[in-house]
mmCIF file of C-alpha atoms in Angstrom:
data_model
loop_
_atom_site.group_PDB
_atom_site.id
_atom_site.type_symbol
_atom_site.label_atom_id
_atom_site.label_comp_id
_atom_site.label_asym_id
_atom_site.label_seq_id
_atom_site.Cartn_x
_atom_site.Cartn_y
_atom_site.Cartn_z
ATOM 1 C CA MET V 148 -19.396 21.220 -40.395
ATOM 2 C CA VAL V 149 -22.679 22.727 -38.138
ATOM 3 C CA ALA V 150 -24.538 21.914 -41.436
ATOM 4 C CA LEU V 151 -23.662 18.732 -41.447
ATOM 5 C CA VAL V 152 -23.892 17.665 -38.200
ATOM 6 C CA TRP V 153 -27.230 19.541 -38.093
ATOM 7 C CA GLU V 154 -28.325 17.319 -40.820
ATOM 8 C CA THR V 155 -27.559 13.855 -39.401
ATOM 9 C CA ARG V 156 -28.501 14.911 -35.638
ATOM 10 C CA GLY V 157 -32.367 13.947 -36.034
ATOM 11 C CA GLU V 158 -32.106 10.248 -36.798
ATOM 12 C CA TRP V 159 -29.482 9.770 -34.051
ATOM 13 C CA ARG V 160 -31.587 11.586 -31.599
ATOM 14 C CA ARG V 161 -34.282 9.239 -32.549
ATOM 15 C CA LYS V 162 -32.359 6.204 -31.993
ATOM 16 C CA VAL V 163 -31.608 7.740 -28.376
ATOM 17 C CA ILE V 164 -34.953 8.603 -27.464
ATOM 18 C CA ASP V 165 -36.348 4.544 -28.498
ATOM 19 C CA VAL V 166 -33.572 3.094 -26.741
ATOM 20 C CA THR V 167 -33.811 4.875 -23.488
ATOM 21 C CA GLY V 168 -37.613 5.812 -23.447
ATOM 22 C CA LEU V 169 -36.782 9.066 -22.463
ATOM 23 C CA PRO V 170 -36.443 12.501 -24.287
ATOM 24 C CA PHE V 171 -33.643 13.505 -25.704
ATOM 25 C CA SER V 172 -32.933 16.402 -23.184
ATOM 26 C CA ARG V 173 -32.940 14.092 -20.226
ATOM 27 C CA ALA V 174 -30.653 10.963 -22.048
ATOM 28 C CA ARG V 175 -28.171 13.857 -22.475
ATOM 29 C CA ILE V 176 -28.275 14.882 -19.253
ATOM 30 C CA LEU V 177 -27.692 11.105 -18.157
ATOM 31 C CA TRP V 178 -24.490 10.905 -20.762
ATOM 32 C CA ARG V 179 -23.083 14.115 -19.443
ATOM 33 C CA LEU V 180 -23.171 12.770 -15.402
ATOM 34 C CA LEU V 181 -21.245 9.470 -16.914
ATOM 35 C CA ASP V 182 -17.631 10.957 -15.940
ATOM 36 C CA GLU V 183 -18.524 12.827 -12.572
ATOM 37 C CA PRO V 184 -21.351 14.161 -10.659
ATOM 38 C CA LYS V 185 -22.322 17.535 -11.320
ATOM 39 C CA THR V 186 -24.253 20.574 -9.827
ATOM 40 C CA LEU V 187 -27.351 21.981 -11.054
ATOM 41 C CA THR V 188 -25.772 25.106 -12.417
ATOM 42 C CA GLN V 189 -23.408 22.891 -14.078
ATOM 43 C CA ILE V 190 -25.748 20.600 -15.953
ATOM 44 C CA ALA V 191 -27.852 23.709 -17.013
ATOM 45 C CA TYR V 192 -24.726 25.340 -18.147
ATOM 46 C CA ILE V 193 -23.580 22.255 -20.401
ATOM 47 C CA THR V 194 -26.840 21.841 -21.419
ATOM 48 C CA SER V 195 -27.931 25.130 -22.509
ATOM 49 C CA SER V 196 -30.786 25.032 -20.271
ATOM 50 C CA ASP V 197 -32.149 27.492 -17.927
ATOM 51 C CA ALA V 198 -32.168 26.783 -13.861
ATOM 52 C CA PRO V 199 -36.211 25.532 -13.811
ATOM 53 C CA ALA V 200 -35.796 23.663 -16.713
ATOM 54 C CA THR V 201 -32.656 21.898 -15.422
ATOM 55 C CA THR V 202 -34.284 21.223 -11.819
ATOM 56 C CA VAL V 203 -37.429 19.641 -13.665
ATOM 57 C CA ALA V 204 -35.176 17.390 -15.502
ATOM 58 C CA ILE V 205 -33.422 16.599 -12.495
ATOM 59 C CA ASN V 206 -36.494 15.962 -10.934
ATOM 60 C CA ASP V 207 -37.672 13.841 -13.460
ATOM 61 C CA LEU V 208 -34.654 11.875 -13.728
ATOM 62 C CA GLU V 209 -34.660 11.428 -10.048
ATOM 63 C CA ASN V 210 -38.384 9.866 -9.989
ATOM 64 C CA ARG V 211 -37.343 7.548 -12.626
ATOM 65 C CA GLY V 212 -34.428 6.218 -10.191
ATOM 66 C CA LEU V 213 -31.902 6.959 -12.728
ATOM 67 C CA VAL V 214 -29.878 9.963 -10.541
ATOM 68 C CA GLU V 215 -29.453 11.102 -7.027
ATOM 69 C CA ARG V 216 -28.696 14.219 -5.222
ATOM 70 C CA ASN V 217 -26.346 14.605 -2.688
ATOM 71 C CA PRO V 218 -24.613 17.135 -0.427
ATOM 72 C CA HIS V 219 -21.272 18.811 -2.002
ATOM 73 C CA PRO V 220 -18.217 18.198 0.140
ATOM 74 C CA ASP V 221 -17.273 21.622 -0.133
ATOM 75 C CA ASN V 222 -20.315 23.712 -0.337
ATOM 76 C CA ARG V 223 -23.155 22.638 2.084
ATOM 77 C CA ARG V 224 -25.818 24.851 0.206
ATOM 78 C CA THR V 225 -25.341 22.676 -2.874
ATOM 79 C CA LYS V 226 -26.294 19.445 -4.292
ATOM 80 C CA LEU V 227 -23.941 17.101 -6.505
ATOM 81 C CA VAL V 228 -26.166 15.057 -9.076
ATOM 82 C CA SER V 229 -24.979 11.944 -10.087
ATOM 83 C CA LEU V 230 -26.112 8.687 -11.818
ATOM 84 C CA THR V 231 -27.560 5.800 -9.889
ATOM 85 C CA SER V 232 -26.721 2.012 -10.815
ATOM 86 C CA ALA V 233 -29.415 2.171 -13.130
ATOM 87 C CA GLY V 234 -28.649 5.556 -14.492
ATOM 88 C CA LYS V 235 -24.987 3.602 -15.430
ATOM 89 C CA GLU V 236 -26.706 0.892 -16.736
ATOM 90 C CA LEU V 237 -28.959 3.007 -19.200
ATOM 91 C CA VAL V 238 -26.030 4.983 -20.156
ATOM 92 C CA GLU V 239 -24.060 1.895 -20.877
ATOM 93 C CA LEU V 240 -26.892 0.283 -23.007
ATOM 94 C CA LEU V 241 -26.936 3.409 -25.461
ATOM 95 C CA GLN V 242 -23.279 3.277 -25.716
ATOM 96 C CA ARG V 243 -23.509 -0.391 -26.643
ATOM 97 C CA THR V 244 -26.411 -0.030 -28.912
ATOM 98 C CA VAL V 245 -26.871 3.184 -30.777
ATOM 99 C CA ARG V 246 -23.893 3.635 -33.122
ATOM 100 C CA ASP V 247 -22.236 6.534 -33.627
ATOM 101 C CA ASP V 248 -20.725 5.995 -36.971
ATOM 102 C CA ALA V 249 -19.429 8.816 -38.686
ATOM 103 C CA PRO V 250 -22.357 10.533 -41.345
ATOM 104 C CA PRO V 251 -22.454 9.362 -44.965
ATOM 105 C CA ALA V 252 -20.327 12.511 -45.778
ATOM 106 C CA PHE V 253 -17.495 11.335 -43.859
ATOM 107 C CA GLN V 254 -17.336 8.098 -45.583
ATOM 108 C CA HIS V 255 -14.665 9.133 -48.082
ATOM 109 C CA LEU V 256 -12.278 9.402 -44.461
ATOM 110 C CA SER V 257 -9.673 7.038 -43.540
ATOM 111 C CA LYS V 258 -10.233 5.296 -40.494
ATOM 112 C CA THR V 259 -7.171 7.488 -39.424
ATOM 113 C CA ASP V 260 -8.800 10.633 -40.185
ATOM 114 C CA LEU V 261 -12.042 9.628 -38.581
ATOM 115 C CA ALA V 262 -9.800 8.873 -35.430
ATOM 116 C CA HIS V 263 -8.543 11.924 -35.566
ATOM 117 C CA LEU V 264 -11.506 14.057 -36.178
ATOM 118 C CA ARG V 265 -13.487 11.957 -33.204
ATOM 119 C CA ARG V 266 -10.241 13.014 -30.772
ATOM 120 C CA ILE V 267 -11.068 16.741 -32.165
ATOM 121 C CA LEU V 268 -14.555 16.227 -31.547
ATOM 122 C CA ALA V 269 -14.065 15.154 -28.119
ATOM 123 C CA ARG V 270 -11.509 18.012 -27.141
ATOM 124 C CA VAL V 271 -14.251 20.624 -28.202
ATOM 125 C CA SER V 272 -16.784 18.952 -26.269
ATOM 126 C CA SER V 273 -14.839 18.220 -23.178
ATOM 127 C CA HIS V 274 -14.411 22.370 -23.448
ATOM 128 C CA GLU V 275 -17.773 23.234 -23.693
ATOM 129 C CA GLY V 276 -18.675 23.535 -19.857
#
């Protein structure tokens, strides 16, 4: 399964880069912030990045007006990173324009099987961080 995903990810990543004009790593952060704000530590963990690289990425996204930092309600020493309206619009554009079709190897699966697979993968993905 990993090999199949690895083989097909390049084309999808290129589409994401073309639509956003951002490095894939930046677009991936925006996608992860869609559901809720996160701390820098959480972002680093879910993107498998170190703290300095995450800070550089967030600084870049903030300079582009796509994210903002706000005080954490429970911890004054921590900031929460959230999408700005421009950041939300960009993620919504991605969702509308970059198709998430099944790779050709999955074409023999029924729509029901694909729906089950998507649900399973979403559950796995939601437990990454």
